[in-house]
Amino acid sequence: MKNVKKTNLYLIFFSLFYIYLCNVLNYTQFPIILDPEMKKEIGQNVWRDANFIPFNLHKEDMKTSLLNILLTIPFGFGIPFIAKVNCKRIALLGVLLGICLECLQLIIALIVGFTFKYVDINDVLFNFSGVILGYGLFQAFMILFKAWIHKLNIKLNPFLKYIYEINENERFMSR
């Protein structure tokens, strides 16, 4: 791995992204209930309650699906600020994010012996959709940002220059 000097702005964006990921893990993985009495009360079977059939949605699943999309929009929007990405990498990262979150839920449920969080393939699909939507919003933001910079002839301070250069790196990666 190359030794690359990280700028303060990079570290700020990295820190914000790290805080976001910690909150995603907190929301999707916790609480982990270890109380055996809760197992009796909840009584859900890990494998019986898991859904491995895509788009097998019920009416009550629509709220969860929307929340999965909203949860991952910041991932698609934020990752270009800290890593060089293109459409293929974003798609791969979106799938991997969804798979990792669901696998963690499954592993925790198997260790504890019951599920409090449902393992659902649809969550992976909607997490992926949120990442792609977030990346699309990032692309739209960058188009508007660059047009705004040129139209208003704004002199770039270090913060604006960092964002402007992300756009340049993005184009280079797409080729």
JSON list of C-alpha atoms in Angstrom, two decimals:
[
{"chain": "A", "resi": 1, "resn": "MET", "atom": "CA", "xyz": [0.00, 0.00, 0.00]},
{"chain": "A", "resi": 2, "resn": "LYS", "atom": "CA", "xyz": [1.25, 3.44, -0.89]},
{"chain": "A", "resi": 3, "resn": "ASN", "atom": "CA", "xyz": [2.14, 5.90, 1.81]},
{"chain": "A", "resi": 4, "resn": "VAL", "atom": "CA", "xyz": [-0.14, 8.79, 1.02]},
{"chain": "A", "resi": 5, "resn": "LYS", "atom": "CA", "xyz": [-0.26, 11.92, 3.12]},
{"chain": "A", "resi": 6, "resn": "LYS", "atom": "CA", "xyz": [-3.86, 12.47, 4.12]},
{"chain": "A", "resi": 7, "resn": "THR", "atom": "CA", "xyz": [-5.08, 16.05, 4.25]},
{"chain": "A", "resi": 8, "resn": "ASN", "atom": "CA", "xyz": [-7.05, 17.43, 7.15]},
{"chain": "A", "resi": 9, "resn": "LEU", "atom": "CA", "xyz": [-10.12, 17.68, 4.92]},
{"chain": "A", "resi": 10, "resn": "TYR", "atom": "CA", "xyz": [-9.79, 14.02, 3.96]},
{"chain": "A", "resi": 11, "resn": "LEU", "atom": "CA", "xyz": [-9.58, 13.12, 7.65]},
{"chain": "A", "resi": 12, "resn": "ILE", "atom": "CA", "xyz": [-12.72, 15.16, 8.38]},
{"chain": "A", "resi": 13, "resn": "PHE", "atom": "CA", "xyz": [-14.67, 13.40, 5.62]},
{"chain": "A", "resi": 14, "resn": "PHE", "atom": "CA", "xyz": [-13.26, 10.03, 6.70]},
{"chain": "A", "resi": 15, "resn": "SER", "atom": "CA", "xyz": [-14.28, 10.71, 10.31]},
{"chain": "A", "resi": 16, "resn": "LEU", "atom": "CA", "xyz": [-17.81, 11.68, 9.28]},
{"chain": "A", "resi": 17, "resn": "PHE", "atom": "CA", "xyz": [-18.09, 8.53, 7.17]},
{"chain": "A", "resi": 18, "resn": "TYR", "atom": "CA", "xyz": [-16.76, 6.43, 10.06]},
{"chain": "A", "resi": 19, "resn": "ILE", "atom": "CA", "xyz": [-19.36, 7.92, 12.43]},
{"chain": "A", "resi": 20, "resn": "TYR", "atom": "CA", "xyz": [-22.06, 7.17, 9.85]},
{"chain": "A", "resi": 21, "resn": "LEU", "atom": "CA", "xyz": [-20.92, 3.52, 9.58]},
{"chain": "A", "resi": 22, "resn": "CYS", "atom": "CA", "xyz": [-20.88, 3.16, 13.37]},
{"chain": "A", "resi": 23, "resn": "ASN", "atom": "CA", "xyz": [-24.47, 4.41, 13.47]},
{"chain": "A", "resi": 24, "resn": "VAL", "atom": "CA", "xyz": [-25.47, 1.98, 10.71]},
{"chain": "A", "resi": 25, "resn": "LEU", "atom": "CA", "xyz": [-23.99, -0.90, 12.72]},
{"chain": "A", "resi": 26, "resn": "ASN", "atom": "CA", "xyz": [-25.70, 0.35, 15.86]},
{"chain": "A", "resi": 27, "resn": "TYR", "atom": "CA", "xyz": [-29.06, 0.56, 14.11]},
{"chain": "A", "resi": 28, "resn": "THR", "atom": "CA", "xyz": [-28.84, -2.77, 12.26]},
{"chain": "A", "resi": 29, "resn": "GLN", "atom": "CA", "xyz": [-27.08, -5.00, 14.79]},
{"chain": "A", "resi": 30, "resn": "PHE", "atom": "CA", "xyz": [-28.03, -3.83, 18.27]},
{"chain": "A", "resi": 31, "resn": "PRO", "atom": "CA", "xyz": [-29.38, -4.54, 20.79]},
{"chain": "A", "resi": 32, "resn": "ILE", "atom": "CA", "xyz": [-28.07, -8.07, 21.08]},
{"chain": "A", "resi": 33, "resn": "ILE", "atom": "CA", "xyz": [-30.35, -9.78, 23.57]},
{"chain": "A", "resi": 34, "resn": "LEU", "atom": "CA", "xyz": [-28.67, -12.53, 25.56]},
{"chain": "A", "resi": 35, "resn": "ASP", "atom": "CA", "xyz": [-31.33, -13.12, 28.23]},
{"chain": "A", "resi": 36, "resn": "PRO", "atom": "CA", "xyz": [-32.66, -16.71, 28.02]},
{"chain": "A", "resi": 37, "resn": "GLU", "atom": "CA", "xyz": [-36.06, -15.49, 29.24]},
{"chain": "A", "resi": 38, "resn": "MET", "atom": "CA", "xyz": [-36.28, -13.21, 26.20]},
{"chain": "A", "resi": 39, "resn": "LYS", "atom": "CA", "xyz": [-35.68, -16.25, 24.01]},
{"chain": "A", "resi": 40, "resn": "LYS", "atom": "CA", "xyz": [-38.81, -17.81, 25.49]},
{"chain": "A", "resi": 41, "resn": "GLU", "atom": "CA", "xyz": [-40.82, -14.61, 25.05]},
{"chain": "A", "resi": 42, "resn": "ILE", "atom": "CA", "xyz": [-39.68, -13.83, 21.52]},
{"chain": "A", "resi": 43, "resn": "GLY", "atom": "CA", "xyz": [-39.48, -17.47, 20.48]},
{"chain": "A", "resi": 44, "resn": "GLN", "atom": "CA", "xyz": [-38.46, -16.79, 16.91]},
{"chain": "A", "resi": 45, "resn": "ASN", "atom": "CA", "xyz": [-36.58, -19.41, 14.98]},
{"chain": "A", "resi": 46, "resn": "VAL", "atom": "CA", "xyz": [-33.54, -18.08, 13.11]},
{"chain": "A", "resi": 47, "resn": "TRP", "atom": "CA", "xyz": [-34.06, -20.16, 9.96]},
{"chain": "A", "resi": 48, "resn": "ARG", "atom": "CA", "xyz": [-37.86, -20.20, 9.96]},
{"chain": "A", "resi": 49, "resn": "ASP", "atom": "CA", "xyz": [-38.13, -16.43, 10.23]},
{"chain": "A", "resi": 50, "resn": "ALA", "atom": "CA", "xyz": [-35.41, -15.64, 7.67]},
{"chain": "A", "resi": 51, "resn": "ASN", "atom": "CA", "xyz": [-36.46, -14.68, 4.16]},
{"chain": "A", "resi": 52, "resn": "PHE", "atom": "CA", "xyz": [-34.25, -15.84, 1.30]},
{"chain": "A", "resi": 53, "resn": "ILE", "atom": "CA", "xyz": [-36.82, -15.20, -1.47]},
{"chain": "A", "resi": 54, "resn": "PRO", "atom": "CA", "xyz": [-36.28, -11.85, -3.23]},
{"chain": "A", "resi": 55, "resn": "PHE", "atom": "CA", "xyz": [-39.26, -9.48, -3.44]},
{"chain": "A", "resi": 56, "resn": "ASN", "atom": "CA", "xyz": [-41.34, -11.69, -1.14]},
{"chain": "A", "resi": 57, "resn": "LEU", "atom": "CA", "xyz": [-42.76, -8.60, 0.54]},
{"chain": "A", "resi": 58, "resn": "HIS", "atom": "CA", "xyz": [-45.70, -8.11, 2.85]},
{"chain": "A", "resi": 59, "resn": "LYS", "atom": "CA", "xyz": [-47.48, -4.84, 3.50]},
{"chain": "A", "resi": 60, "resn": "GLU", "atom": "CA", "xyz": [-45.66, -4.32, 6.81]},
{"chain": "A", "resi": 61, "resn": "ASP", "atom": "CA", "xyz": [-42.31, -4.84, 5.03]},
{"chain": "A", "resi": 62, "resn": "MET", "atom": "CA", "xyz": [-42.71, -1.65, 2.98]},
{"chain": "A", "resi": 63, "resn": "LYS", "atom": "CA", "xyz": [-41.66, 0.58, 5.89]},
{"chain": "A", "resi": 64, "resn": "THR", "atom": "CA", "xyz": [-38.59, -1.57, 6.53]},
{"chain": "A", "resi": 65, "resn": "SER", "atom": "CA", "xyz": [-37.73, -1.51, 2.83]},
{"chain": "A", "resi": 66, "resn": "LEU", "atom": "CA", "xyz": [-37.92, 2.27, 2.70]},
{"chain": "A", "resi": 67, "resn": "LEU", "atom": "CA", "xyz": [-35.80, 2.51, 5.85]},
{"chain": "A", "resi": 68, "resn": "ASN", "atom": "CA", "xyz": [-33.17, 0.22, 4.29]},
{"chain": "A", "resi": 69, "resn": "ILE", "atom": "CA", "xyz": [-32.98, 2.53, 1.28]},
{"chain": "A", "resi": 70, "resn": "LEU", "atom": "CA", "xyz": [-32.77, 5.66, 3.44]},
{"chain": "A", "resi": 71, "resn": "LEU", "atom": "CA", "xyz": [-30.15, 4.04, 5.67]},
{"chain": "A", "resi": 72, "resn": "THR", "atom": "CA", "xyz": [-27.71, 3.49, 2.81]},
{"chain": "A", "resi": 73, "resn": "ILE", "atom": "CA", "xyz": [-28.16, 6.66, 0.73]},
{"chain": "A", "resi": 74, "resn": "PRO", "atom": "CA", "xyz": [-25.41, 8.40, 2.77]},
{"chain": "A", "resi": 75, "resn": "PHE", "atom": "CA", "xyz": [-23.06, 5.50, 1.97]},
{"chain": "A", "resi": 76, "resn": "GLY", "atom": "CA", "xyz": [-23.42, 6.03, -1.79]},
{"chain": "A", "resi": 77, "resn": "PHE", "atom": "CA", "xyz": [-23.19, 9.80, -1.40]},
{"chain": "A", "resi": 78, "resn": "GLY", "atom": "CA", "xyz": [-20.29, 9.80, 1.06]},
{"chain": "A", "resi": 79, "resn": "ILE", "atom": "CA", "xyz": [-17.88, 7.13, -0.16]},
{"chain": "A", "resi": 80, "resn": "PRO", "atom": "CA", "xyz": [-16.58, 9.23, -3.11]},
{"chain": "A", "resi": 81, "resn": "PHE", "atom": "CA", "xyz": [-15.31, 11.80, -0.59]},
{"chain": "A", "resi": 82, "resn": "ILE", "atom": "CA", "xyz": [-12.88, 9.27, 0.90]},
{"chain": "A", "resi": 83, "resn": "ALA", "atom": "CA", "xyz": [-12.18, 6.70, -1.84]},
{"chain": "A", "resi": 84, "resn": "LYS", "atom": "CA", "xyz": [-11.74, 6.64, -5.58]},
{"chain": "A", "resi": 85, "resn": "VAL", "atom": "CA", "xyz": [-14.80, 4.94, -6.98]},
{"chain": "A", "resi": 86, "resn": "ASN", "atom": "CA", "xyz": [-16.66, 4.41, -10.22]},
{"chain": "A", "resi": 87, "resn": "CYS", "atom": "CA", "xyz": [-20.06, 2.90, -11.01]},
{"chain": "A", "resi": 88, "resn": "LYS", "atom": "CA", "xyz": [-18.81, -0.69, -10.88]},
{"chain": "A", "resi": 89, "resn": "ARG", "atom": "CA", "xyz": [-17.10, -0.20, -7.53]},
{"chain": "A", "resi": 90, "resn": "ILE", "atom": "CA", "xyz": [-20.14, 1.53, -6.08]},
{"chain": "A", "resi": 91, "resn": "ALA", "atom": "CA", "xyz": [-22.37, -1.35, -7.21]},
{"chain": "A", "resi": 92, "resn": "LEU", "atom": "CA", "xyz": [-19.98, -3.88, -5.68]},
{"chain": "A", "resi": 93, "resn": "LEU", "atom": "CA", "xyz": [-19.72, -1.91, -2.44]},
{"chain": "A", "resi": 94, "resn": "GLY", "atom": "CA", "xyz": [-23.52, -1.61, -2.30]},
{"chain": "A", "resi": 95, "resn": "VAL", "atom": "CA", "xyz": [-23.97, -5.36, -2.60]},
{"chain": "A", "resi": 96, "resn": "LEU", "atom": "CA", "xyz": [-21.18, -6.07, -0.11]},
{"chain": "A", "resi": 97, "resn": "LEU", "atom": "CA", "xyz": [-22.62, -3.62, 2.42]},
{"chain": "A", "resi": 98, "resn": "GLY", "atom": "CA", "xyz": [-26.04, -5.29, 2.30]},
{"chain": "A", "resi": 99, "resn": "ILE", "atom": "CA", "xyz": [-24.58, -8.79, 2.47]},
{"chain": "A", "resi": 100, "resn": "CYS", "atom": "CA", "xyz": [-22.30, -7.90, 5.40]},
{"chain": "A", "resi": 101, "resn": "LEU", "atom": "CA", "xyz": [-25.13, -6.35, 7.41]},
{"chain": "A", "resi": 102, "resn": "GLU", "atom": "CA", "xyz": [-27.42, -9.34, 6.87]},
{"chain": "A", "resi": 103, "resn": "CYS", "atom": "CA", "xyz": [-24.66, -11.89, 7.51]},
{"chain": "A", "resi": 104, "resn": "LEU", "atom": "CA", "xyz": [-23.81, -10.16, 10.78]},
{"chain": "A", "resi": 105, "resn": "GLN", "atom": "CA", "xyz": [-27.47, -10.34, 11.80]},
{"chain": "A", "resi": 106, "resn": "LEU", "atom": "CA", "xyz": [-27.55, -14.04, 10.90]},
{"chain": "A", "resi": 107, "resn": "ILE", "atom": "CA", "xyz": [-24.32, -14.83, 12.76]},
{"chain": "A", "resi": 108, "resn": "ILE", "atom": "CA", "xyz": [-25.53, -12.99, 15.88]},
{"chain": "A", "resi": 109, "resn": "ALA", "atom": "CA", "xyz": [-28.89, -14.78, 15.72]},
{"chain": "A", "resi": 110, "resn": "LEU", "atom": "CA", "xyz": [-27.18, -18.17, 15.37]},
{"chain": "A", "resi": 111, "resn": "ILE", "atom": "CA", "xyz": [-24.86, -17.47, 18.30]},
{"chain": "A", "resi": 112, "resn": "VAL", "atom": "CA", "xyz": [-27.66, -16.23, 20.56]},
{"chain": "A", "resi": 113, "resn": "GLY", "atom": "CA", "xyz": [-30.09, -18.94, 19.41]},
{"chain": "A", "resi": 114, "resn": "PHE", "atom": "CA", "xyz": [-32.97, -16.73, 18.37]},
{"chain": "A", "resi": 115, "resn": "THR", "atom": "CA", "xyz": [-33.53, -13.71, 16.20]},
{"chain": "A", "resi": 116, "resn": "PHE", "atom": "CA", "xyz": [-34.50, -10.24, 17.21]},
{"chain": "A", "resi": 117, "resn": "LYS", "atom": "CA", "xyz": [-33.51, -8.79, 13.83]},
{"chain": "A", "resi": 118, "resn": "TYR", "atom": "CA", "xyz": [-34.87, -10.58, 10.78]},
{"chain": "A", "resi": 119, "resn": "VAL", "atom": "CA", "xyz": [-32.50, -11.83, 8.11]},
{"chain": "A", "resi": 120, "resn": "ASP", "atom": "CA", "xyz": [-34.01, -10.86, 4.76]},
{"chain": "A", "resi": 121, "resn": "ILE", "atom": "CA", "xyz": [-32.60, -10.93, 1.23]},
{"chain": "A", "resi": 122, "resn": "ASN", "atom": "CA", "xyz": [-34.81, -7.95, 0.44]},
{"chain": "A", "resi": 123, "resn": "ASP", "atom": "CA", "xyz": [-32.76, -5.89, 2.89]},
{"chain": "A", "resi": 124, "resn": "VAL", "atom": "CA", "xyz": [-29.68, -6.58, 0.75]},
{"chain": "A", "resi": 125, "resn": "LEU", "atom": "CA", "xyz": [-31.56, -5.47, -2.37]},
{"chain": "A", "resi": 126, "resn": "PHE", "atom": "CA", "xyz": [-32.91, -2.31, -0.77]},
{"chain": "A", "resi": 127, "resn": "ASN", "atom": "CA", "xyz": [-29.55, -1.47, 0.82]},
{"chain": "A", "resi": 128, "resn": "PHE", "atom": "CA", "xyz": [-28.02, -1.80, -2.65]},
{"chain": "A", "resi": 129, "resn": "SER", "atom": "CA", "xyz": [-30.74, 0.46, -4.06]},
{"chain": "A", "resi": 130, "resn": "GLY", "atom": "CA", "xyz": [-30.01, 3.07, -1.40]},
{"chain": "A", "resi": 131, "resn": "VAL", "atom": "CA", "xyz": [-26.28, 3.04, -2.19]},
{"chain": "A", "resi": 132, "resn": "ILE", "atom": "CA", "xyz": [-26.99, 3.44, -5.91]},
{"chain": "A", "resi": 133, "resn": "LEU", "atom": "CA", "xyz": [-29.48, 6.24, -5.22]},
{"chain": "A", "resi": 134, "resn": "GLY", "atom": "CA", "xyz": [-26.95, 7.97, -2.95]},
{"chain": "A", "resi": 135, "resn": "TYR", "atom": "CA", "xyz": [-24.29, 7.73, -5.64]},
{"chain": "A", "resi": 136, "resn": "GLY", "atom": "CA", "xyz": [-26.73, 9.18, -8.18]},
{"chain": "A", "resi": 137, "resn": "LEU", "atom": "CA", "xyz": [-27.38, 12.07, -5.79]},
{"chain": "A", "resi": 138, "resn": "PHE", "atom": "CA", "xyz": [-23.62, 12.53, -5.45]},
{"chain": "A", "resi": 139, "resn": "GLN", "atom": "CA", "xyz": [-23.27, 12.68, -9.24]},
{"chain": "A", "resi": 140, "resn": "ALA", "atom": "CA", "xyz": [-26.09, 15.24, -9.50]},
{"chain": "A", "resi": 141, "resn": "PHE", "atom": "CA", "xyz": [-24.53, 17.26, -6.66]},
{"chain": "A", "resi": 142, "resn": "MET", "atom": "CA", "xyz": [-21.16, 17.28, -8.45]},
{"chain": "A", "resi": 143, "resn": "ILE", "atom": "CA", "xyz": [-22.72, 18.47, -11.71]},
{"chain": "A", "resi": 144, "resn": "LEU", "atom": "CA", "xyz": [-24.51, 21.29, -9.90]},
{"chain": "A", "resi": 145, "resn": "PHE", "atom": "CA", "xyz": [-21.44, 22.10, -7.80]},
{"chain": "A", "resi": 146, "resn": "LYS", "atom": "CA", "xyz": [-19.17, 22.41, -10.82]},
{"chain": "A", "resi": 147, "resn": "ALA", "atom": "CA", "xyz": [-21.74, 24.47, -12.76]},
{"chain": "A", "resi": 148, "resn": "TRP", "atom": "CA", "xyz": [-22.15, 26.74, -9.73]},
{"chain": "A", "resi": 149, "resn": "ILE", "atom": "CA", "xyz": [-18.38, 27.20, -9.39]},
{"chain": "A", "resi": 150, "resn": "HIS", "atom": "CA", "xyz": [-18.00, 28.12, -13.08]},
{"chain": "A", "resi": 151, "resn": "LYS", "atom": "CA", "xyz": [-21.12, 30.25, -13.38]},
{"chain": "A", "resi": 152, "resn": "LEU", "atom": "CA", "xyz": [-20.37, 32.34, -10.30]},
{"chain": "A", "resi": 153, "resn": "ASN", "atom": "CA", "xyz": [-16.61, 32.31, -10.97]},
{"chain": "A", "resi": 154, "resn": "ILE", "atom": "CA", "xyz": [-15.90, 31.30, -7.37]},
{"chain": "A", "resi": 155, "resn": "LYS", "atom": "CA", "xyz": [-12.31, 31.16, -6.21]},
{"chain": "A", "resi": 156, "resn": "LEU", "atom": "CA", "xyz": [-11.66, 27.77, -4.66]},
{"chain": "A", "resi": 157, "resn": "ASN", "atom": "CA", "xyz": [-10.68, 27.70, -1.00]},
{"chain": "A", "resi": 158, "resn": "PRO", "atom": "CA", "xyz": [-9.15, 24.42, 0.30]},
{"chain": "A", "resi": 159, "resn": "PHE", "atom": "CA", "xyz": [-12.56, 22.94, 1.15]},
{"chain": "A", "resi": 160, "resn": "LEU", "atom": "CA", "xyz": [-14.10, 23.72, -2.25]},
{"chain": "A", "resi": 161, "resn": "LYS", "atom": "CA", "xyz": [-10.91, 22.62, -4.01]},
{"chain": "A", "resi": 162, "resn": "TYR", "atom": "CA", "xyz": [-11.07, 19.24, -2.25]},
{"chain": "A", "resi": 163, "resn": "ILE", "atom": "CA", "xyz": [-14.64, 18.72, -3.46]},
{"chain": "A", "resi": 164, "resn": "TYR", "atom": "CA", "xyz": [-13.78, 19.97, -6.95]},
{"chain": "A", "resi": 165, "resn": "GLU", "atom": "CA", "xyz": [-10.87, 17.53, -7.21]},
{"chain": "A", "resi": 166, "resn": "ILE", "atom": "CA", "xyz": [-13.12, 14.64, -6.18]},
{"chain": "A", "resi": 167, "resn": "ASN", "atom": "CA", "xyz": [-15.09, 15.36, -9.33]},
{"chain": "A", "resi": 168, "resn": "GLU", "atom": "CA", "xyz": [-11.89, 15.28, -11.41]},
{"chain": "A", "resi": 169, "resn": "ASN", "atom": "CA", "xyz": [-10.75, 12.01, -9.82]},
{"chain": "A", "resi": 170, "resn": "GLU", "atom": "CA", "xyz": [-14.21, 10.56, -10.43]},
{"chain": "A", "resi": 171, "resn": "ARG", "atom": "CA", "xyz": [-14.02, 11.26, -14.15]},
{"chain": "A", "resi": 172, "resn": "PHE", "atom": "CA", "xyz": [-10.54, 9.81, -14.36]},
{"chain": "A", "resi": 173, "resn": "MET", "atom": "CA", "xyz": [-11.71, 6.60, -12.66]},
{"chain": "A", "resi": 174, "resn": "SER", "atom": "CA", "xyz": [-14.63, 6.16, -15.07]},
{"chain": "A", "resi": 175, "resn": "ARG", "atom": "CA", "xyz": [-12.36, 5.88, -18.10]}
]
